[in-house]
Coordinates of C-alpha atoms and ligand atoms in Angstrom, one line a residue:
X1 CA 5.8 9.0 11.8
X2 CA 4.9 11.8 9.2
X3 CA 6.4 15.2 9.3
X4 CA 7.1 18.4 8.2
X5 CA 9.5 20.4 6.1
X6 CA 9.5 24.2 4.9
X7 CA 10.6 25.6 2.4
X8 CA 10.7 29.0 -0.2
X9 CA 9.0 27.6 -3.4
X10 CA 7.5 24.1 -3.8
X11 CA 7.6 23.0 -7.6
X12 CA 5.7 19.8 -7.8
X13 CA 7.1 18.2 -11.1
X14 CA 9.7 17.5 -12.9
X15 CA 9.4 17.5 -16.9
X16 CA 10.2 20.6 -19.2
X17 CA 7.3 23.6 -17.0
X18 CA 8.7 22.4 -13.3
X19 CA 12.3 22.2 -14.7
X20 CA 11.4 25.3 -16.5
X21 CA 10.2 27.4 -13.1
X22 CA 13.1 25.6 -10.9
X23 CA 15.9 26.8 -12.6
X24 CA 14.9 30.2 -13.1
X25 CA 14.0 30.7 -8.9
X26 CA 17.2 28.9 -7.5
X27 CA 19.5 31.9 -8.2
X28 CA 17.7 33.6 -5.5
X29 CA 15.1 31.2 -3.7
X30 CA 15.4 27.5 -2.5
X31 CA 13.5 25.3 -4.7
X32 CA 12.3 21.6 -3.8
X33 CA 10.8 20.1 -6.7
X34 CA 8.9 16.6 -6.1
X35 CA 8.5 14.2 -8.8
X36 CA 5.9 10.8 -8.5
X37 CA 8.2 8.1 -9.5
X38 CA 11.1 9.1 -11.4
X39 CA 12.6 12.1 -12.0
X40 CA 12.2 11.3 -16.1
X41 CA 8.8 9.7 -16.0
X42 CA 6.8 12.7 -16.7
X43 CA 5.6 13.0 -21.2
X44 CA 8.6 15.3 -21.3
X45 CA 10.9 13.2 -22.1
X46 CA 9.1 11.3 -24.4
X47 CA 8.5 14.3 -26.8
X48 CA 9.8 12.8 -30.1
X49 CA 8.4 15.7 -32.8
X50 CA 10.5 19.4 -31.0
X51 CA 9.9 22.4 -30.5
X52 CA 8.2 24.9 -32.9
X53 CA 9.8 28.4 -33.1
X54 CA 9.6 30.7 -35.9
X55 CA 13.7 31.1 -37.4
X56 CA 13.1 30.3 -40.8
X57 CA 13.9 33.6 -43.0
X58 CA 10.3 33.1 -44.6
X59 CA 8.5 32.6 -42.0
X60 CA 7.1 35.4 -39.2
X61 CA 5.3 35.2 -35.8
X62 CA 2.6 36.0 -37.6
X63 CA 2.1 32.6 -39.4
X64 CA 2.9 30.7 -36.4
X65 CA 0.3 32.3 -34.3
X66 CA -2.6 31.9 -37.1
X67 CA -1.7 28.2 -37.4
X68 CA -2.0 28.1 -33.9
X69 CA -5.2 29.4 -33.9
X70 CA -6.6 27.4 -36.9
X71 CA -5.6 24.3 -35.0
X72 CA -7.3 25.4 -32.4
X73 CA -10.5 26.5 -34.0
X74 CA -11.2 29.7 -32.8
X75 CA -10.6 28.8 -29.0
X76 CA -7.1 30.3 -28.3
X77 CA -7.0 33.3 -26.6
X78 CA -5.0 35.7 -29.2
X79 CA -3.1 38.0 -26.5
X80 CA -1.6 34.3 -25.5
X81 CA -1.2 33.0 -28.5
X82 CA 1.4 35.9 -29.1
X83 CA 3.1 36.1 -26.7
X84 CA 4.2 32.6 -25.8
X85 CA 4.9 32.1 -29.8
X86 CA 7.3 35.5 -29.7
X87 CA 9.0 33.8 -27.1
X88 CA 9.8 31.1 -29.1
X89 CA 13.1 31.9 -30.1
X90 CA 15.0 32.9 -26.5
X91 CA 13.3 29.9 -25.1
X92 CA 15.3 27.6 -27.9
X93 CA 18.6 29.5 -27.1
X94 CA 18.4 29.0 -23.4
X95 CA 17.7 25.7 -24.8
X96 CA 21.0 25.6 -26.4
X97 CA 22.4 27.1 -23.6
X98 CA 22.2 24.3 -21.4
X99 CA 23.7 21.7 -24.1
X100 CA 20.4 20.2 -25.9
X101 CA 22.8 19.7 -29.3
X102 CA 19.5 20.7 -31.7
X103 CA 20.2 19.3 -35.4
X104 CA 21.8 21.3 -37.5
X105 CA 22.1 21.5 -41.0
X106 CA 25.3 23.9 -43.0
X107 CA 25.3 25.4 -39.4
X108 CA 21.8 27.0 -39.1
X109 CA 19.6 24.7 -36.9
X110 CA 17.8 22.2 -39.0
X111 CA 13.6 23.1 -38.4
X112 CA 11.5 19.9 -40.0
X113 CA 7.7 20.3 -40.4
X114 CA 4.1 18.6 -38.7
X115 CA 0.4 19.0 -39.3
X116 CA -0.8 22.3 -38.9
X117 CA 2.2 24.5 -39.6
X118 CA 2.4 26.1 -42.6
X119 CA 5.9 26.1 -42.3
X120 CA 8.8 24.3 -41.1
X121 CA 9.7 25.2 -38.1
X122 CA 10.3 22.5 -35.8
X123 CA 13.6 22.2 -33.7
X124 CA 14.3 19.2 -33.0
X125 CA 17.1 16.4 -31.8
X126 CA 16.6 13.9 -34.1
X127 CA 13.4 12.2 -33.3
X128 CA 13.5 12.2 -29.5
X129 CA 14.0 15.8 -28.9
X130 CA 12.3 15.3 -25.4
X131 CA 15.0 12.8 -23.8
X132 CA 17.5 15.5 -24.9
X133 CA 15.7 18.6 -23.8
X134 CA 14.6 16.3 -19.8
X135 CA 18.2 15.2 -19.9
X136 CA 19.8 18.7 -20.5
X137 CA 17.2 20.4 -17.5
X138 CA 17.5 17.9 -15.0
X139 CA 21.8 17.9 -15.2
X140 CA 21.2 22.1 -14.7
X141 CA 19.1 21.6 -11.8
X142 CA 21.0 18.6 -10.3
X143 CA 24.0 20.9 -10.0
X144 CA 22.4 24.1 -9.0
X145 CA 23.2 24.3 -5.3
X146 CA 19.5 25.6 -4.5
X147 CA 17.4 23.3 -6.0
X148 CA 17.1 19.5 -4.4
X149 CA 15.2 17.5 -6.4
X150 CA 13.1 14.6 -4.5
X151 CA 11.6 11.5 -6.4
X152 CA 9.3 9.0 -5.8
X153 CA 7.2 11.4 -4.3
X154 CA 3.1 11.1 -5.1
X155 CA 1.2 14.3 -3.9
X156 CA -2.1 13.8 -2.4
X157 CA -3.6 17.2 -1.7
X158 CA -2.6 20.9 -1.7
X159 CA -2.3 22.1 1.3
X160 CA -4.7 25.3 1.8
X161 CA -6.4 27.0 4.7
X162 CA -8.0 24.2 6.3
X163 CA -5.6 22.3 7.5
X164 CA -3.5 25.3 8.9
X165 CA -3.6 24.6 12.7
X166 CA -5.5 27.5 13.7
X167 CA -8.5 26.4 10.5
X168 CA -8.8 29.1 7.9
X169 CA -11.0 28.9 5.5
X170 CA -9.3 30.7 3.6
X171 CA -7.5 28.6 -0.2
X172 CA -4.2 29.9 0.3
X173 CA -1.9 27.3 -0.7
X174 CA 0.6 26.6 1.6
X175 CA 2.4 23.0 -0.6
X176 CA 1.6 19.8 -0.4
X177 CA 1.5 16.6 1.3
X178 CA 3.5 14.4 -0.4
X179 CA 3.3 9.6 -0.4
X180 CA 7.3 8.7 0.2
X181 CA 6.8 5.5 -2.1
X182 CA 9.2 3.9 -0.2
X183 CA 8.6 4.5 3.2
X184 CA 4.6 5.0 2.7
X185 CA 5.2 8.2 5.5
X186 CA 3.6 11.5 4.8
X187 CA 5.4 14.8 4.9
X188 CA 3.6 18.0 4.2
X189 CA 5.9 19.8 2.2
X190 CA 5.6 23.6 2.8
X191 CA 6.2 26.8 1.2
X192 CA 5.7 29.9 0.6
X193 CA 4.5 29.4 -3.0
X194 CA 4.0 26.3 -4.9
X195 CA 4.5 25.5 -8.6
X196 CA 1.9 22.8 -9.9
X197 CA 3.4 21.3 -12.9
X198 CA 2.2 17.4 -13.0
X199 CA 1.6 17.4 -16.5
X200 CA -1.4 15.5 -18.1
X201 CA -4.3 12.8 -17.4
X202 CA -3.8 11.0 -20.5
X203 CA -4.0 7.6 -19.2
X204 CA -7.8 8.3 -18.5
X205 CA -8.1 6.4 -21.5
X206 CA -7.5 3.0 -22.6
X207 CA -5.3 3.8 -25.3
X208 CA -2.8 6.7 -25.0
X209 CA 1.1 8.3 -25.8
X210 CA 1.0 9.2 -22.1
X211 CA 3.0 7.8 -19.5
X212 CA 1.9 5.6 -16.7
X213 CA 1.9 8.8 -14.6
X214 CA -0.4 11.0 -16.0
X215 CA -3.6 10.3 -13.9
X216 CA -4.5 14.2 -13.8
X217 CA -2.9 15.1 -10.2
X218 CA -2.4 18.4 -10.6
X219 CA -5.8 19.0 -12.3
X220 CA -7.6 17.2 -10.0
X221 CA -5.8 18.4 -6.5
X222 CA -5.8 22.3 -7.2
X223 CA -10.1 21.3 -8.3
X224 CA -10.1 20.1 -4.9
X225 CA -8.9 23.1 -3.8
X226 CA -11.2 25.3 -5.3
X227 CA -8.9 26.6 -8.4
X228 CA -11.8 26.6 -11.9
X229 CA -10.8 24.1 -14.8
X230 CA -11.4 24.9 -18.6
X231 CA -11.9 23.0 -21.5
X232 CA -11.2 19.4 -19.7
X233 CA -13.2 18.2 -23.2
X234 CA -10.8 18.9 -25.8
X235 CA -8.5 16.2 -25.7
X236 CA -6.0 15.4 -28.0
X237 CA -6.1 11.7 -29.5
X238 CA -2.7 11.4 -32.2
X239 CA -3.2 9.6 -35.3
X240 CA -0.3 7.8 -35.7
X241 CA 0.4 5.5 -31.9
X242 CA 1.5 2.2 -33.1
X243 CA -0.5 -0.7 -33.7
X244 CA 0.8 -4.0 -32.2
X245 CA 0.0 -6.6 -30.0
X246 CA 2.8 -6.1 -27.2
X247 CA 3.5 -2.0 -27.7
X248 CA 0.6 -0.2 -26.4
X249 CA 1.4 3.2 -26.8
X250 CA 4.0 4.0 -29.0
X251 CA 4.0 6.9 -30.7
X252 CA 5.1 7.2 -34.5
X253 CA 6.1 10.7 -35.1
X254 CA 3.8 13.0 -36.7
X255 CA 7.3 15.0 -38.5
X256 CA 6.7 11.0 -40.4
X257 CA 4.0 12.4 -42.0
X258 CA 5.7 15.8 -41.9
X259 CA 8.9 14.5 -44.2
X260 CA 6.1 12.9 -46.7
X261 CA 4.9 9.9 -45.0
X262 CA 2.2 9.0 -46.1
X263 CA -1.8 7.1 -45.1
X264 CA -3.2 4.4 -47.1
X265 CA -6.0 2.2 -46.4
X266 CA -4.9 -1.9 -46.1
X267 CA -6.7 -2.9 -47.8
X268 CA -7.7 -1.1 -50.4
X269 CA -4.3 1.3 -51.1
X270 CA -5.9 3.9 -51.2
X271 CA -4.2 7.4 -49.9
X272 CA -7.7 8.2 -47.8
X273 CA -6.6 11.5 -46.6
X274 CA -7.5 12.8 -50.2
X275 CA -11.1 12.2 -49.0
X276 CA -11.2 13.9 -45.8
X277 CA -9.4 16.8 -46.7
X278 CA -7.9 17.7 -50.1
X279 CA -5.8 20.4 -49.6
X280 CA -3.9 19.8 -46.4
X281 CA -3.9 16.0 -47.1
X282 CA -1.5 14.3 -44.0
X283 CA -0.7 17.9 -43.0
X284 CA -4.5 19.3 -41.7
X285 CA -4.1 19.2 -38.0
X286 CA -4.8 16.4 -35.4
X287 CA -8.6 16.4 -35.3
X288 CA -8.7 16.2 -39.0
X289 CA -6.7 13.5 -39.1
X290 CA -7.5 11.4 -36.2
X291 CA -11.2 11.6 -37.0
X292 CA -10.3 10.7 -40.8
X293 CA -8.5 7.5 -39.5
X294 CA -11.4 6.7 -37.3
X295 CA -13.6 7.2 -39.7
X296 CA -11.6 4.9 -42.1
X297 CA -11.7 2.1 -39.6
X298 CA -14.6 2.0 -38.6
X299 CA -15.8 1.7 -42.5
X300 CA -13.9 -0.6 -43.3
X301 CA -13.8 -2.9 -40.3
X302 CA -10.4 -2.3 -40.0
X303 CA -8.1 -3.0 -36.9
X304 CA -5.4 -0.2 -38.3
X305 CA -4.2 1.8 -41.5
X306 CA -0.5 2.5 -42.8
X307 CA 1.5 5.0 -42.2
X308 CA 4.3 4.6 -45.2
X309 CA 7.0 6.6 -45.9
X310 CA 9.0 3.6 -47.8
X311 CA 9.2 5.9 -50.9
X312 CA 11.6 8.3 -49.2
X313 CA 15.3 6.9 -49.8
X314 CA 16.1 4.2 -46.8
X315 CA 19.2 6.5 -45.9
X316 CA 17.1 9.3 -45.2
X317 CA 14.0 7.8 -43.2
X318 CA 16.9 6.2 -40.9
X319 CA 18.8 9.6 -40.6
X320 CA 15.6 11.6 -39.9
X321 CA 13.9 9.0 -37.6
X322 CA 16.6 6.6 -35.7
X323 CA 14.7 5.5 -32.5
X324 CA 12.0 4.8 -34.4
X325 CA 13.5 3.0 -37.2
X326 CA 15.6 1.4 -34.7
X327 CA 12.3 0.1 -32.2
X328 CA 10.3 -0.6 -35.5
X329 CA 12.8 -2.7 -36.2
X330 CA 13.1 -4.7 -33.2
X331 CA 9.6 -5.3 -33.6
X332 CA 9.9 -7.0 -36.9
X333 CA 8.8 -4.1 -39.2
X334 CA 11.0 -1.7 -41.0
X335 CA 9.9 1.4 -42.2
X336 CA 12.1 1.8 -44.6
X337 CA 10.8 -0.9 -46.8
X338 CA 7.5 -1.6 -44.7
X339 CA 4.1 1.1 -44.1
X340 CA 3.8 1.0 -40.1
X341 CA 0.4 -0.5 -38.6
X342 CA -0.8 2.9 -37.0
X343 CA -3.9 3.7 -34.9
X344 CA -4.9 6.9 -33.2
X345 CA -5.0 7.5 -29.5
X346 CA -4.8 9.9 -26.4
X347 CA -2.0 11.8 -26.8
X348 CA -2.7 15.5 -25.3
X349 CA -4.4 17.4 -22.3
X350 CA -5.6 21.0 -23.9
X351 CA -7.4 22.0 -20.6
X352 CA -6.7 22.2 -17.1
X353 CA -6.4 24.6 -14.3
X354 CA -6.6 27.9 -15.5
X355 CA -3.8 30.4 -15.4
X356 CA -3.4 34.0 -16.5
X357 CA 0.2 35.1 -18.8
X358 CA 2.1 35.0 -15.0
X359 CA 0.6 31.6 -14.4
X360 CA -1.7 32.4 -11.4
X361 CA -4.5 30.3 -11.3
X362 CA -7.7 31.3 -9.0
X363 CA -5.9 30.9 -5.0
X364 CA -3.1 33.1 -4.0
X365 CA 0.1 31.0 -3.3
X366 CA -0.3 28.6 -6.4
X367 CA 1.1 28.7 -10.0
X368 CA 0.6 26.4 -12.9
X369 CA 2.3 25.5 -15.7
X370 CA 2.6 23.3 -18.9
X371 CA -0.1 20.2 -19.8
X372 CA -1.2 20.9 -16.1
X373 CA -3.0 23.9 -17.7
X374 CA -5.5 25.7 -19.9
X375 CA -3.3 29.1 -20.1
X376 CA -5.5 30.0 -23.7
X377 CA -2.9 29.1 -25.9
X378 CA -4.1 25.5 -27.6
X379 CA -8.1 26.4 -27.4
X380 CA -9.8 23.4 -28.6
X381 CA -7.1 21.6 -30.4
X382 CA -3.2 21.6 -30.3
X383 CA -0.8 22.9 -32.4
X384 CA 2.2 20.2 -32.9
X385 CA 5.2 20.9 -30.8
X386 CA 3.5 24.3 -29.3
X387 CA 3.1 22.3 -26.1
X388 CA 7.0 21.5 -25.1
X389 CA 7.2 25.5 -25.7
X390 CA 4.3 26.5 -23.5
X391 CA 5.9 24.6 -20.6
X392 CA 9.4 27.0 -21.0
X393 CA 7.1 30.1 -21.3
X394 CA 5.1 29.4 -18.5
X395 CA 7.8 27.7 -16.6
X396 CA 9.5 30.9 -16.8
X397 CA 6.5 33.1 -16.5
X398 CA 5.7 31.7 -12.8
X399 CA 9.3 31.9 -11.6
X400 CA 9.6 35.5 -12.6
X401 CA 5.8 36.4 -10.9
X402 CA 7.0 34.9 -7.9
X403 CA 10.2 36.8 -7.9
X404 CA 8.6 40.0 -8.3
X405 CA 5.7 38.9 -5.5
X406 CA 8.1 37.6 -3.4
X407 CA 8.1 40.1 -0.4
X408 CA 4.2 40.2 -0.4
X409 CA 4.1 36.7 0.2
X410 CA 3.4 36.0 3.4
X411 CA 4.8 33.3 5.6
X412 CA 3.6 29.8 6.3
X413 CA 1.1 29.6 9.7
X414 CA 1.4 26.0 11.5
X415 CA 0.3 23.2 9.3
X416 CA -1.5 20.2 10.6
X417 CA 0.7 16.7 10.1
X418 CA -1.3 14.3 7.8
X419 CA -3.5 12.4 9.8
X420 CA -3.6 8.6 9.4
X421 CA -5.2 7.8 13.0
X422 CA -8.7 6.5 11.3
X423 CA -7.2 4.8 8.4
X424 CA -5.5 1.4 8.1
X425 CA -4.3 -0.7 5.2
X426 CA -6.4 -1.6 2.3
X427 CA -6.9 -5.7 2.3
X428 CA -8.5 -5.4 -1.5
X429 CA -6.5 -3.8 -3.4
X430 CA -8.3 -5.2 -6.3
X431 CA -10.8 -2.5 -5.8
X432 CA -7.8 0.2 -7.2
X433 CA -7.5 -2.1 -10.6
X434 CA -10.4 -3.0 -11.6
X435 CA -12.1 0.7 -10.9
X436 CA -9.1 2.1 -12.6
X437 CA -9.8 0.1 -15.9
X438 CA -13.3 0.8 -15.8
X439 CA -12.3 4.2 -16.4
X440 CA -10.1 4.1 -19.3
X441 CA -12.4 1.9 -21.2
X442 CA -15.7 3.5 -20.3
X443 CA -14.0 6.7 -21.3
X444 CA -12.5 5.1 -24.9
X445 CA -15.6 4.1 -25.4
X446 CA -18.0 6.9 -24.2
X447 CA -16.2 9.4 -24.2
X448 CA -13.5 9.4 -28.0
X449 CA -12.9 10.8 -31.0
X450 CA -16.2 10.7 -32.0
X451 CA -19.3 11.6 -28.9
X452 CA -23.0 11.5 -28.4
X453 CA -24.9 13.1 -25.9
X454 CA -26.1 9.8 -24.7
X455 CA -22.5 7.8 -24.5
X456 CA -21.4 10.9 -22.2
X457 CA -24.4 10.5 -20.2
X458 CA -23.8 6.7 -19.9
X459 CA -20.0 7.9 -19.0
X460 CA -21.1 10.2 -16.3
X461 CA -24.1 7.8 -14.7
X462 CA -20.8 5.1 -14.3
X463 CA -18.4 8.0 -13.1
X464 CA -20.9 9.2 -10.3
X465 CA -21.4 4.9 -9.3
X466 CA -18.0 4.4 -8.9
X467 CA -17.3 8.2 -7.4
X468 CA -18.6 7.0 -4.4
X469 CA -17.0 3.9 -4.2
X470 CA -13.6 5.4 -4.2
X471 CA -14.1 7.9 -1.5
X472 CA -15.1 4.8 0.6
X473 CA -12.1 3.2 0.3
X474 CA -10.3 6.9 -0.3
X475 CA -11.9 7.4 3.5
X476 CA -11.3 4.1 5.4
X477 CA -7.1 2.9 3.9
X478 CA -3.7 4.3 4.2
X479 CA -3.0 6.1 0.9
X480 CA -0.6 4.5 -2.1
X481 CA 0.5 5.6 -5.0
X482 CA -2.3 3.5 -7.2
X483 CA -5.1 5.1 -5.0
X484 CA -3.8 8.9 -5.3
X485 CA -4.4 8.1 -9.4
X486 CA -7.2 6.4 -9.0
X487 CA -8.4 9.3 -7.4
X488 CA -7.4 11.9 -9.5
X489 CA -8.0 9.7 -12.2
X490 CA -11.4 9.4 -11.3
X491 CA -12.0 13.4 -10.5
X492 CA -10.7 14.0 -14.4
X493 CA -13.4 11.6 -16.3
X494 CA -15.6 13.3 -14.4
X495 CA -14.2 17.1 -15.9
X496 CA -14.0 15.8 -18.6
X497 CA -17.5 14.5 -19.7
X498 CA -19.0 17.7 -17.1
X499 CA -17.7 19.9 -19.9
X500 CA -18.3 17.7 -22.6
X501 CA -21.8 17.5 -21.5
X502 CA -21.4 21.4 -21.6
X503 CA -20.7 22.1 -24.7
X504 CA -23.1 22.0 -27.4
X505 CA -20.9 22.0 -30.4
X506 CA -18.5 20.4 -33.0
X507 CA -15.0 21.6 -32.4
X508 CA -11.6 21.2 -33.0
X509 CA -11.6 18.5 -30.1
X510 CA -14.6 18.0 -29.5
X511 CA -16.9 16.3 -31.7
X512 CA -20.7 15.1 -30.8
X513 CA -22.8 13.7 -33.6
X514 CA -25.9 15.4 -31.5
X515 CA -24.1 18.8 -32.3
X516 CA -22.2 18.3 -35.7
X517 CA -21.8 22.2 -36.5
X518 CA -19.6 24.9 -35.0
X519 CA -21.8 27.6 -33.7
X520 CA -20.6 31.5 -34.1
X521 CA -18.9 32.3 -31.3
X522 CA -16.2 30.5 -29.1
X523 CA -16.3 30.1 -25.8
X524 CA -14.1 28.8 -23.2
X525 CA -15.6 25.7 -21.0
X526 CA -15.0 26.8 -17.6
X527 CA -16.1 24.9 -14.6
X528 CA -16.5 26.4 -11.1
X529 CA -15.8 24.6 -7.5
Ligands
FAD1 P1 5.5 16.1 -18.1 O1 7.1 16.5 -18.8 O2 4.4 15.3 -17.7 O3 5.7 16.2 -16.3 C1 4.8 15.7 -15.2 C2 5.8 15.8 -13.8 O4 5.1 15.9 -12.9 C3 6.7 14.4 -13.4 O5 7.9 14.4 -13.2 C4 5.4 13.6 -12.5 O6 6.5 12.7 -12.1 C5 5.2 14.8 -11.5 N1 4.0 14.3 -11.2 C6 2.6 13.9 -12.1 N2 2.1 13.6 -10.9 C7 3.3 13.5 -9.3 C8 2.0 13.8 -8.6 N3 1.0 13.8 -8.0 N4 2.8 14.5 -6.9 C9 4.5 14.4 -7.9 N5 4.3 14.7 -8.9 C10 4.0 14.5 -10.1 N6 4.8 18.3 -27.3 C11 5.6 19.3 -28.0 O7 5.6 20.1 -27.8 N7 6.7 18.6 -29.0 C12 7.1 17.0 -29.8 O8 7.2 16.6 -29.6 C13 5.6 16.5 -28.5 N8 5.8 15.6 -28.3 C14 4.7 14.3 -27.5 C15 5.8 12.7 -27.7 C16 5.0 11.9 -26.9 C17 4.9 10.2 -26.8 C18 3.8 12.2 -26.1 C19 3.3 11.4 -24.8 C20 3.9 14.1 -25.8 C21 4.6 15.0 -26.6 N9 4.2 16.0 -26.5 C22 5.2 16.7 -27.4 C23 3.7 17.1 -26.1 C24 4.9 17.5 -24.6 O9 6.1 16.1 -23.9 C25 4.6 17.3 -23.0 O10 2.4 18.6 -23.1 C26 5.4 18.5 -22.2 O11 6.8 17.7 -22.1 C27 4.6 17.8 -20.7 O12 5.5 18.7 -20.0 P2 5.2 18.9 -18.5 O13 6.1 19.8 -17.4 O14 4.2 20.1 -18.2 O15 4.8 17.5 -18.1
SIN2 C1 5.0 14.4 -32.3 O1 5.8 13.9 -32.7 O2 3.8 13.9 -33.3 C2 4.6 14.5 -31.3 C3 4.7 16.2 -31.5 C4 3.4 16.6 -30.2 O3 2.9 16.4 -29.7 O4 3.6 18.3 -30.4

């Protein structure tokens, strides 16, 4: 039997953005947090490098703003950038109060450096910052009497006026339908306020550092419910993902380059960044470094390039990168003595659901925070370690805005339960696997680091073809997490390609051979449902 549950606030996602919002609301509201799979399976737990914050005496907010805008190729919203960066020190303090054991040196927070940052400003917990942050947030949330954490729930769609017992064409959001992964039952989780914090869409690409569940669910759900999305063509490729036959998506943090790591051509031994960005070398923004590696790989017919930090003392390397060092040793690579084979891989979704400074989306009753959004912070390319920060600032903002408006938020109407009367169990799960692989492969080949209009159009034709097949399948069979994800992955791919075709210039992460110049004025690619 499919059923309904009523809550004050529904939060979809248990990463940095969702848990920050939950903790900020729980003083006075009853909050339900849903997560697909386990509670720590989002990207937050995987973050390595750290969190950017101006904390060094010689650094200023203005420096951080400038670095963010340079990386974002001017597409950022300056007001948002200034706002977020000014909040960073307070966000770090809140995390310390929750017990996150940031590295210190002589009593001060240790700051590491990453590409695109003019100063040392990355607060970190060794090379596994995200895990420490996720654990601290989760512990606080689990201990809070007003927060219910429910893993193993795959949200299918947002509930809007269309799902009211008395049909209304309104886009007002009243929660979400979620599949219980164990029982297969679908529950309507009804709430006065809903916060989307579902992370990115990285798994739309064949090679990605993102976790398995990064299938763009929140972006697709919001789009289907009527919210605008923007800048979906701005997909960030991290320059240094481990190249290894068995381990496909292990990130080698940018902090390795921050602490002196060099990129070398494995055939010639040349430090090739000298030919691409003589001034910033390996610490140029990610789009520049990723394109340089891609060019080197294509020019020399290589499988990978080398990232080498073996010139630093072995104790220094082990001390700064204990997790990576151990992981690589297990694979037979000693990074204190040998270079690491690396390739670029998709890493971060800069575009997403349009939100304002209060984390409000276009839809009444729906707020959104974190990687599923386009807030104006990142522009055409995210500066390293600015995204966890965005999760904290916008998670808090969503909570503050919900609390400030609480008395004006109407009580939910009667909602129709999930209807399964016209579907049966699938007898052809192979379709899901086939379509999933196909999407990821053509997105990698046609919509990757360097694009052309012809390749984008090829991808668009395939997306149209698969769209019909997936919708037919969705209409005929009972939902499973795989099917939900495939439908969303397909929707995300469609939005990415449509956005990429709309941008007739090269800017930041969108580089096309057909329009190699950057136009004089920067404009967001906004898609309206
Ligand atoms: P996530 O942490 O990804 O959480 C998403 C949540 O939504 C999960 O709980 C998931 O289960 C849930 N969810 C998704 N779909 C559904 C659904 N349909 N139904 C129910 N629940 C759903 N950023 C930095 O600032 N610094 C770093 O050092 C850094 N390192 C990184 C390293 C790696 C390997 C990766 C992949 C990313 C890194 N990033 C880093 C980026 C950063 O980790 C993410 O942008 C950030 O953690 C996103 O947080 P989030 O809360 O938005 O989403
Ligand atoms: C890294 O550690 O290189 C990732 C940092 C980030 O994605 O912000």
